[in-house]
mmCIF file of C-alpha atoms in Angstrom:
data_model
loop_
_atom_site.group_PDB
_atom_site.id
_atom_site.type_symbol
_atom_site.label_atom_id
_atom_site.label_comp_id
_atom_site.label_asym_id
_atom_site.label_seq_id
_atom_site.Cartn_x
_atom_site.Cartn_y
_atom_site.Cartn_z
ATOM 1 C CA MET A 1 181.633 31.510 67.474
ATOM 2 C CA LYS A 2 180.135 28.146 68.155
ATOM 3 C CA ILE A 3 180.930 25.032 66.079
ATOM 4 C CA CYS A 4 178.983 21.698 66.211
ATOM 5 C CA ILE A 5 181.005 18.809 64.615
ATOM 6 C CA THR A 6 178.877 16.060 63.395
ATOM 7 C CA ILE A 7 180.060 12.745 62.121
ATOM 8 C CA ASP A 8 177.891 10.244 60.312
ATOM 9 C CA ILE A 9 179.046 6.879 61.033
ATOM 10 C CA GLU A 10 177.973 4.334 58.197
ATOM 11 C CA TYR A 11 179.209 1.905 55.705
ATOM 12 C CA PRO A 12 181.183 3.739 52.909
ATOM 13 C CA ASP A 13 179.474 4.885 49.729
ATOM 14 C CA HIS A 14 182.852 5.205 47.930
ATOM 15 C CA PRO A 15 186.097 3.339 47.927
ATOM 16 C CA CYS A 16 188.282 4.006 50.971
ATOM 17 C CA CYS A 17 190.627 2.408 53.511
ATOM 18 C CA ILE A 18 188.896 -0.205 55.805
ATOM 19 C CA ASN A 19 188.289 1.094 59.225
ATOM 20 C CA ASN A 20 189.488 4.644 58.790
ATOM 21 C CA PHE A 21 187.378 5.630 61.704
ATOM 22 C CA THR A 22 189.385 3.610 64.126
ATOM 23 C CA LYS A 23 192.675 5.411 63.068
ATOM 24 C CA TRP A 24 191.494 8.837 64.255
ATOM 25 C CA ILE A 25 188.521 8.612 66.659
ATOM 26 C CA GLU A 26 190.557 8.004 69.849
ATOM 27 C CA VAL A 27 192.962 10.778 69.081
ATOM 28 C CA LEU A 28 189.883 13.094 68.441
ATOM 29 C CA LEU A 29 188.180 12.123 71.763
ATOM 30 C CA LYS A 30 191.201 12.869 73.944
ATOM 31 C CA GLU A 31 190.617 16.603 72.928
ATOM 32 C CA SER A 32 187.689 16.706 75.335
ATOM 33 C CA ILE A 33 185.290 18.441 72.980
ATOM 34 C CA SER A 34 181.555 17.949 72.204
ATOM 35 C CA LEU A 35 180.829 15.945 69.109
ATOM 36 C CA THR A 36 177.555 14.623 67.706
ATOM 37 C CA PHE A 37 177.533 11.157 66.033
ATOM 38 C CA PHE A 38 174.727 10.070 63.619
ATOM 39 C CA ILE A 39 175.019 6.209 63.512
ATOM 40 C CA GLU A 40 173.558 3.865 60.992
ATOM 41 C CA GLY A 41 171.656 1.029 62.813
ATOM 42 C CA ARG A 42 173.406 -1.878 60.743
ATOM 43 C CA TYR A 43 176.762 -0.306 61.463
ATOM 44 C CA ALA A 44 176.003 -0.158 65.116
ATOM 45 C CA LYS A 45 174.827 -3.795 65.113
ATOM 46 C CA ALA A 46 177.897 -5.096 63.389
ATOM 47 C CA ASN A 47 180.388 -2.931 65.409
ATOM 48 C CA PRO A 48 179.458 -3.006 69.053
ATOM 49 C CA TRP A 49 182.936 -1.712 70.065
ATOM 50 C CA ILE A 50 181.868 1.859 69.178
ATOM 51 C CA ALA A 51 179.700 1.796 72.229
ATOM 52 C CA ASP A 52 182.741 2.170 74.526
ATOM 53 C CA ILE A 53 184.568 4.644 72.343
ATOM 54 C CA LEU A 54 181.592 7.014 71.945
ATOM 55 C CA LYS A 55 180.524 6.790 75.679
ATOM 56 C CA GLY A 56 179.328 10.237 76.772
ATOM 57 C CA GLN A 57 179.056 11.655 73.298
ATOM 58 C CA THR A 58 175.865 12.804 71.780
ATOM 59 C CA ILE A 59 174.407 10.185 69.479
ATOM 60 C CA GLY A 60 171.706 10.545 66.797
ATOM 61 C CA ASN A 61 169.857 7.973 64.596
ATOM 62 C CA HIS A 62 170.791 7.686 60.993
ATOM 63 C CA GLY A 63 168.302 5.076 59.984
ATOM 64 C CA MET A 64 168.921 1.449 59.777
ATOM 65 C CA PHE A 65 170.487 1.466 56.240
ATOM 66 C CA HIS A 66 172.110 4.363 54.476
ATOM 67 C CA VAL A 67 169.360 4.907 51.859
ATOM 68 C CA LYS A 68 167.386 7.970 50.476
ATOM 69 C CA HIS A 69 164.244 7.868 52.548
ATOM 70 C CA SER A 70 162.476 9.742 49.796
ATOM 71 C CA TYR A 71 162.538 6.543 47.820
ATOM 72 C CA LEU A 72 160.923 4.419 50.577
ATOM 73 C CA THR A 73 157.267 3.794 51.354
ATOM 74 C CA ILE A 74 155.844 5.285 54.561
ATOM 75 C CA GLN A 75 156.135 1.907 56.025
ATOM 76 C CA GLY A 76 159.791 1.576 54.922
ATOM 77 C CA ILE A 77 160.575 4.918 56.442
ATOM 78 C CA LYS A 78 159.095 4.028 59.868
ATOM 79 C CA GLU A 79 160.896 0.779 59.796
ATOM 80 C CA SER A 80 164.225 2.297 58.952
ATOM 81 C CA VAL A 81 163.872 4.961 61.724
ATOM 82 C CA SER A 82 162.602 2.487 64.274
ATOM 83 C CA GLN A 83 165.031 -0.337 63.497
ATOM 84 C CA GLY A 84 167.951 2.242 63.688
ATOM 85 C CA GLU A 85 166.597 3.468 66.964
ATOM 86 C CA LYS A 86 166.356 -0.020 68.328
ATOM 87 C CA GLU A 87 169.875 -0.924 67.558
ATOM 88 C CA LEU A 88 171.245 2.339 69.070
ATOM 89 C CA ILE A 89 169.228 1.640 72.299
ATOM 90 C CA LYS A 90 170.550 -1.830 72.476
ATOM 91 C CA LEU A 91 174.085 -0.678 72.059
ATOM 92 C CA PHE A 92 174.323 2.492 73.841
ATOM 93 C CA GLY A 93 171.570 2.083 76.447
ATOM 94 C CA ARG A 94 169.945 5.297 75.615
ATOM 95 C CA ASN A 95 167.346 6.557 73.086
ATOM 96 C CA PRO A 96 168.830 8.867 70.370
ATOM 97 C CA LYS A 97 165.590 10.862 70.107
ATOM 98 C CA PRO A 98 165.112 13.576 69.035
ATOM 99 C CA LEU A 99 168.201 13.482 66.884
ATOM 100 C CA PHE A 100 167.871 12.049 63.431
ATOM 101 C CA ARG A 101 169.781 12.726 60.228
ATOM 102 C CA PHE A 102 168.499 11.801 56.835
ATOM 103 C CA PRO A 103 171.106 9.880 54.948
ATOM 104 C CA PHE A 104 172.300 12.063 51.825
ATOM 105 C CA GLY A 105 170.324 14.890 53.502
ATOM 106 C CA ASP A 106 167.472 13.416 51.474
ATOM 107 C CA PHE A 107 164.000 14.366 52.864
ATOM 108 C CA THR A 108 160.645 15.660 51.679
ATOM 109 C CA THR A 109 157.735 17.390 53.445
ATOM 110 C CA GLU A 110 156.276 13.932 53.919
ATOM 111 C CA THR A 111 159.449 12.273 55.293
ATOM 112 C CA LEU A 112 159.811 15.154 57.872
ATOM 113 C CA GLU A 113 156.181 14.691 58.979
ATOM 114 C CA ILE A 114 156.684 10.998 59.552
ATOM 115 C CA LEU A 115 159.853 11.688 61.378
ATOM 116 C CA HIS A 116 158.098 14.256 63.537
ATOM 117 C CA GLN A 117 155.337 11.875 64.313
ATOM 118 C CA MET A 118 158.006 9.387 65.517
ATOM 119 C CA GLY A 119 159.322 11.935 67.996
ATOM 120 C CA TYR A 120 162.356 12.990 65.890
ATOM 121 C CA LYS A 121 163.767 16.124 64.195
ATOM 122 C CA HIS A 122 166.076 16.115 61.120
ATOM 123 C CA CYS A 123 169.440 17.441 62.001
ATOM 124 C CA GLY A 124 170.898 19.202 59.019
ATOM 125 C CA TRP A 125 174.176 21.009 58.535
ATOM 126 C CA SER A 126 175.412 24.421 57.550
ATOM 127 C CA TYR A 127 178.456 23.231 55.857
ATOM 128 C CA SER A 128 179.421 19.936 54.393
ATOM 129 C CA VAL A 129 183.101 19.400 54.274
ATOM 130 C CA ARG A 130 182.517 16.999 51.370
ATOM 131 C CA ASP A 131 185.205 14.699 52.915
ATOM 132 C CA TRP A 132 184.322 11.968 50.456
ATOM 133 C CA LYS A 133 185.718 13.908 47.589
ATOM 134 C CA GLY A 134 189.107 14.550 49.368
ATOM 135 C CA LYS A 135 189.574 17.979 47.908
ATOM 136 C CA ASN A 136 188.712 20.506 50.838
ATOM 137 C CA THR A 137 191.326 22.127 53.061
ATOM 138 C CA VAL A 138 191.630 23.150 56.607
ATOM 139 C CA ASP A 139 191.993 26.867 55.496
ATOM 140 C CA ASN A 140 188.906 26.719 53.411
ATOM 141 C CA ILE A 141 186.739 25.185 56.083
ATOM 142 C CA ILE A 142 187.883 27.700 58.735
ATOM 143 C CA ARG A 143 187.123 30.598 56.233
ATOM 144 C CA GLU A 144 183.566 29.217 55.662
ATOM 145 C CA CYS A 145 183.035 28.787 59.280
ATOM 146 C CA GLN A 146 184.008 32.288 60.193
ATOM 147 C CA LYS A 147 181.074 33.655 58.142
ATOM 148 C CA LEU A 148 178.514 32.393 60.585
ATOM 149 C CA GLU A 149 178.117 32.730 64.281
ATOM 150 C CA TYR A 150 176.876 29.037 64.638
ATOM 151 C CA ASN A 151 178.182 26.229 62.302
ATOM 152 C CA THR A 152 177.157 22.678 61.961
ATOM 153 C CA LEU A 153 179.810 20.762 60.058
ATOM 154 C CA LEU A 154 179.069 17.402 58.320
ATOM 155 C CA PHE A 155 181.851 14.807 58.343
ATOM 156 C CA HIS A 156 181.709 11.078 57.639
ATOM 157 C CA SER A 157 183.587 8.406 59.536
ATOM 158 C CA TRP A 158 184.939 6.534 56.471
ATOM 159 C CA PRO A 159 186.564 8.852 53.970
ATOM 160 C CA ASP A 160 190.280 8.923 53.808
ATOM 161 C CA ALA A 161 190.262 12.733 53.907
ATOM 162 C CA THR A 162 188.486 12.865 57.256
ATOM 163 C CA GLU A 163 191.583 12.108 59.194
ATOM 164 C CA LYS A 164 193.676 14.507 57.313
ATOM 165 C CA LEU A 165 191.098 17.320 57.778
ATOM 166 C CA LEU A 166 189.445 16.729 61.077
ATOM 167 C CA ILE A 167 192.212 16.690 63.642
ATOM 168 C CA PRO A 168 194.128 19.712 62.309
ATOM 169 C CA LEU A 169 190.789 21.439 62.044
ATOM 170 C CA ILE A 170 190.008 20.744 65.785
ATOM 171 C CA TYR A 171 193.395 22.281 66.731
ATOM 172 C CA GLU A 172 192.753 25.351 64.502
ATOM 173 C CA PHE A 173 189.305 25.833 65.977
ATOM 174 C CA LYS A 174 190.638 25.690 69.481
ATOM 175 C CA ARG A 175 193.353 28.182 68.525
ATOM 176 C CA LEU A 176 190.768 30.467 67.181
ATOM 177 C CA LYS A 177 188.539 30.157 70.344
ATOM 178 C CA PHE A 178 185.485 28.529 68.724
ATOM 179 C CA GLU A 179 183.312 26.930 71.293
ATOM 180 C CA PHE A 180 182.375 23.336 70.575
ATOM 181 C CA VAL A 181 178.761 22.446 71.104
ATOM 182 C CA PRO A 182 176.614 19.431 70.575
ATOM 183 C CA MET A 183 173.740 19.458 68.247
ATOM 184 C CA ILE A 184 170.964 21.706 69.742
ATOM 185 C CA SER A 185 167.325 21.610 69.102
ATOM 186 C CA SER A 186 167.237 25.249 67.714
ATOM 187 C CA HIS A 187 169.157 23.917 64.631
ATOM 188 C CA MET A 188 166.920 21.120 63.820
ATOM 189 C CA MET A 189 164.037 20.891 61.330
#
């Protein structure tokens, strides 16, 4: 079975400990597995240290701000996508195209069309661990992932539960011989 672990890096939408991400990311990266990070442009701009930590990992655009793009005008969508792209190119020295994830998974036929015109594809997920709720378990996530041959998991960088779930989950996926893969085009919209 294949597993694509995606982590949205953005400013928190709920109360949490400051800089949770810094507590667990280096431990996770030492596991030498493929991860895909969708990074909010304003977070990248304010936190340039992430470029060194995420060197060599797959990155995607998460817009300039963590907003529902279906609420934006056509111009607003284009600006969010292009400004997020600009910040990621400036920080990482590479273009995140074609990987884009709409914040909140919020998109319409129109927002998808605009995204495609800009050279991107929306990267969804097959299972959200709902880490912001803090109620999921490693056993439950494993059970859900064993139902499909290919899984794309959605994590966030900021919830307190991410650290408690992600590292033990990686060890369990390895024990069960899951293959870690980056986001691939066949699982994009």
